[in-house]
CSV table of C-alpha atoms in Angstrom, one decimal:
chain,number,residue,atom,x,y,z
A,296,THR,CA,-52.7,35.2,51.3
A,297,VAL,CA,-55.9,35.0,53.5
A,298,SER,CA,-56.3,33.7,57.0
A,299,TYR,CA,-59.8,32.4,57.9
A,300,ARG,CA,-58.8,30.7,61.2
A,301,SER,CA,-57.0,33.3,63.2
A,302,PRO,CA,-57.9,36.9,63.9
A,303,GLY,CA,-55.7,39.8,62.8
A,304,ALA,CA,-53.5,40.1,65.8
A,305,ILE,CA,-52.5,36.4,65.6
A,306,VAL,CA,-51.9,36.7,61.9
A,307,ALA,CA,-49.6,39.7,62.4
A,308,PHE,CA,-47.8,37.9,65.2
A,309,SER,CA,-47.3,34.7,63.1
A,310,HIS,CA,-46.1,36.7,60.1
A,311,HIS,CA,-43.5,38.4,62.3
A,312,VAL,CA,-42.4,35.0,63.7
A,313,LEU,CA,-41.7,33.7,60.2
A,314,GLY,CA,-39.6,36.7,59.3
A,315,GLU,CA,-37.7,36.3,56.1
A,316,PHE,CA,-39.2,32.8,55.6
A,317,GLY,CA,-42.7,34.0,55.4
A,318,PRO,CA,-44.6,35.6,52.5
A,319,PRO,CA,-43.5,39.1,51.5
A,320,THR,CA,-46.9,40.5,52.5
A,321,LYS,CA,-48.8,39.7,55.7
A,322,PRO,CA,-51.9,37.6,55.0
A,323,ILE,CA,-55.3,39.3,55.3
A,324,ALA,CA,-57.3,38.2,58.4
A,325,LYS,CA,-61.0,37.7,57.8
A,326,LYS,CA,-61.8,38.4,61.5
A,327,MET,CA,-60.7,40.7,64.3
A,328,GLY,CA,-60.0,39.6,67.8
A,329,ALA,CA,-58.1,40.3,71.0
A,330,PRO,CA,-54.5,41.3,70.9
A,331,VAL,CA,-51.8,38.6,71.5
A,332,LYS,CA,-51.0,38.7,75.2
A,333,THR,CA,-47.4,38.3,76.2
A,334,SER,CA,-46.4,37.7,79.9
A,335,VAL,CA,-43.1,37.3,81.6
A,336,ILE,CA,-43.0,34.6,84.3
A,337,GLN,CA,-40.3,33.9,86.9
A,338,HIS,CA,-40.1,30.2,86.1
A,339,ARG,CA,-42.3,27.3,84.9
A,340,ALA,CA,-44.0,26.7,88.3
A,341,HIS,CA,-44.8,30.4,88.5
A,342,GLY,CA,-46.4,30.1,85.0
A,343,SER,CA,-48.5,27.2,86.3
A,344,MET,CA,-49.7,29.2,89.2
A,345,ILE,CA,-50.8,32.0,86.8
A,346,LEU,CA,-52.4,29.6,84.4
A,347,TYR,CA,-54.3,27.7,87.1
A,348,GLY,CA,-56.4,30.7,88.1
A,349,THR,CA,-56.9,31.9,84.6
A,350,LEU,CA,-57.9,28.5,83.2
A,351,LYS,CA,-60.2,27.8,86.1
A,352,ASP,CA,-62.0,31.1,85.4
A,353,LEU,CA,-62.0,30.6,81.6
A,354,SER,CA,-63.3,27.1,81.9
A,355,PHE,CA,-66.1,28.3,84.2
A,356,ARG,CA,-67.1,31.2,81.8
A,357,GLU,CA,-66.8,29.1,78.6
A,358,PRO,CA,-67.4,25.5,79.5
A,359,LYS,CA,-67.5,24.5,75.8
A,360,ALA,CA,-64.2,26.1,74.9
A,361,SER,CA,-61.2,24.1,73.6
A,362,ILE,CA,-58.0,25.3,75.2
A,363,ALA,CA,-54.5,24.1,74.2
A,364,ILE,CA,-51.3,24.6,76.2
A,365,ILE,CA,-48.7,23.9,73.5
A,366,CYS,CA,-45.2,23.4,74.9
A,367,SER,CA,-42.0,23.2,73.0
A,368,GLU,CA,-41.1,19.8,74.3
A,369,MET,CA,-43.2,16.9,75.7
A,370,LYS,CA,-41.2,16.9,78.9
A,371,THR,CA,-42.4,20.4,79.6
A,372,ALA,CA,-46.0,19.4,78.7
A,373,ARG,CA,-45.8,16.6,81.3
A,374,GLU,CA,-44.6,19.1,84.0
A,375,PHE,CA,-47.4,21.5,83.2
A,376,TYR,CA,-49.9,18.7,83.3
A,377,ASN,CA,-48.7,17.5,86.7
A,378,GLU,CA,-49.1,21.0,88.1
A,379,LEU,CA,-52.5,21.7,86.5
A,380,SER,CA,-54.1,18.3,86.7
A,381,GLU,CA,-56.4,19.3,89.5
A,382,LEU,CA,-58.4,21.5,87.1
A,383,SER,CA,-61.4,19.7,85.5
A,384,ASN,CA,-61.1,18.5,81.9
A,385,VAL,CA,-57.3,18.7,81.7
A,386,ARG,CA,-55.8,16.1,79.4
A,387,LEU,CA,-52.1,15.3,78.6
A,388,ILE,CA,-52.0,14.5,74.9
A,389,GLU,CA,-49.2,12.2,73.7
A,390,ASP,CA,-49.2,10.4,70.4
A,391,SER,CA,-51.9,12.8,69.0
A,392,GLU,CA,-54.7,11.2,70.9
A,393,PHE,CA,-57.0,14.2,71.0
A,394,SER,CA,-60.6,13.7,72.2
A,395,PHE,CA,-61.9,16.8,70.5
A,396,LYS,CA,-64.0,17.6,73.5
A,397,PRO,CA,-64.2,20.9,75.4
A,398,GLY,CA,-61.5,21.3,78.0
A,399,ILE,CA,-57.7,21.8,78.3
A,400,ASP,CA,-55.3,19.8,76.2
A,401,ILE,CA,-51.6,20.0,77.2
A,402,THR,CA,-49.2,18.8,74.5
A,403,ASN,CA,-46.2,19.7,72.4
A,404,VAL,CA,-45.8,21.3,69.0
A,405,GLU,CA,-45.3,18.0,67.2
A,406,GLN,CA,-48.9,16.9,68.1
A,407,ILE,CA,-50.9,19.8,66.8
A,408,ARG,CA,-50.5,20.0,63.0
A,409,GLY,CA,-53.8,20.6,61.3
A,410,LEU,CA,-55.7,21.2,64.5
A,411,GLU,CA,-57.4,24.4,65.9
A,412,PHE,CA,-58.4,25.5,69.4
A,413,ASP,CA,-60.5,28.4,70.7
A,414,TYR,CA,-57.6,29.5,73.0
A,415,VAL,CA,-53.9,28.7,72.7
A,416,ILE,CA,-51.3,29.2,75.4
A,417,LEU,CA,-47.6,28.9,74.5
A,418,PRO,CA,-46.0,28.8,78.0
A,419,ASP,CA,-42.3,28.5,77.2
A,420,VAL,CA,-41.4,30.9,74.4
A,421,ASP,CA,-37.9,31.8,75.8
A,422,LYS,CA,-34.6,32.0,74.0
A,423,MET,CA,-33.6,28.5,74.9
A,424,ASN,CA,-36.7,26.8,73.5
A,425,TYR,CA,-37.2,29.1,70.5
A,426,PRO,CA,-33.9,30.3,69.2
A,427,ASP,CA,-33.6,32.1,65.9
A,428,LEU,CA,-33.5,29.2,63.5
A,429,PRO,CA,-35.6,28.6,60.4
A,430,ARG,CA,-37.1,25.3,61.7
A,431,VAL,CA,-37.9,26.9,65.1
A,432,ARG,CA,-39.6,29.8,63.4
A,433,ARG,CA,-41.9,27.3,61.6
A,434,ARG,CA,-42.6,25.5,64.8
A,435,LEU,CA,-43.6,28.7,66.6
A,436,HIS,CA,-45.7,29.8,63.7
A,437,LEU,CA,-47.5,26.5,63.6
A,438,ALA,CA,-48.3,26.6,67.3
A,439,ALA,CA,-49.5,30.2,67.2
A,440,THR,CA,-51.8,29.7,64.2
A,441,ARG,CA,-53.8,27.0,66.0
A,442,ALA,CA,-55.7,29.7,67.9
A,443,ILE,CA,-59.1,30.6,66.6
A,444,HIS,CA,-59.9,33.4,69.2
A,445,GLN,CA,-56.9,34.3,71.4
A,446,LEU,CA,-53.2,33.6,71.8
A,447,TRP,CA,-51.3,34.0,75.1
A,448,VAL,CA,-47.4,33.7,75.1
A,449,LEU,CA,-45.4,33.3,78.3
A,450,TYR,CA,-41.7,33.2,78.8
A,451,ALA,CA,-39.2,33.0,81.7
A,452,GLY,CA,-35.8,34.6,81.5
A,453,GLU,CA,-34.8,35.9,78.1
A,454,LYS,CA,-37.6,36.0,75.6
A,455,SER,CA,-37.3,34.3,72.3
A,456,PRO,CA,-35.7,36.6,69.6
A,457,LEU,CA,-38.6,35.5,67.4
A,458,LEU,CA,-41.1,37.5,69.5
A,459,PRO,CA,-42.1,41.0,68.4
A,460,ASP,CA,-40.7,43.8,70.6
A,461,SER,CA,-44.0,45.2,71.6
């Protein structure tokens, strides 16, 4: 009934994602924060271009921040890693081998249970990767609630039906 990790906007987003499978009342957030940012991208490589500049700037401004790019599938995580590996402190995480050091971890949803990050980016929240299924709702909820400060959702093509309209 109370969320101590994520700020109000992420709690509201996550509650919406669960839909009928969530609690009847939205949990109370103990902290406020930035709104959840949603961006439309043309395709994955376009997303990488946008992320590259943003992550470079964020890493410079907040060198001690933990940033996670959480993909639906490990194949997509590898593709993002290949396109963003020139940034400093970028790590591809497979088999839950997190270093828990500042930087950018790129992984998939199955790796992040029980973890938290300052910033979370979900780069592939489209209809294909996140269709309206109970199991998928729980996966998206899990990924979104790893964020301590801010959540950024990107999608190409048709957005997931799990996303709020606004």
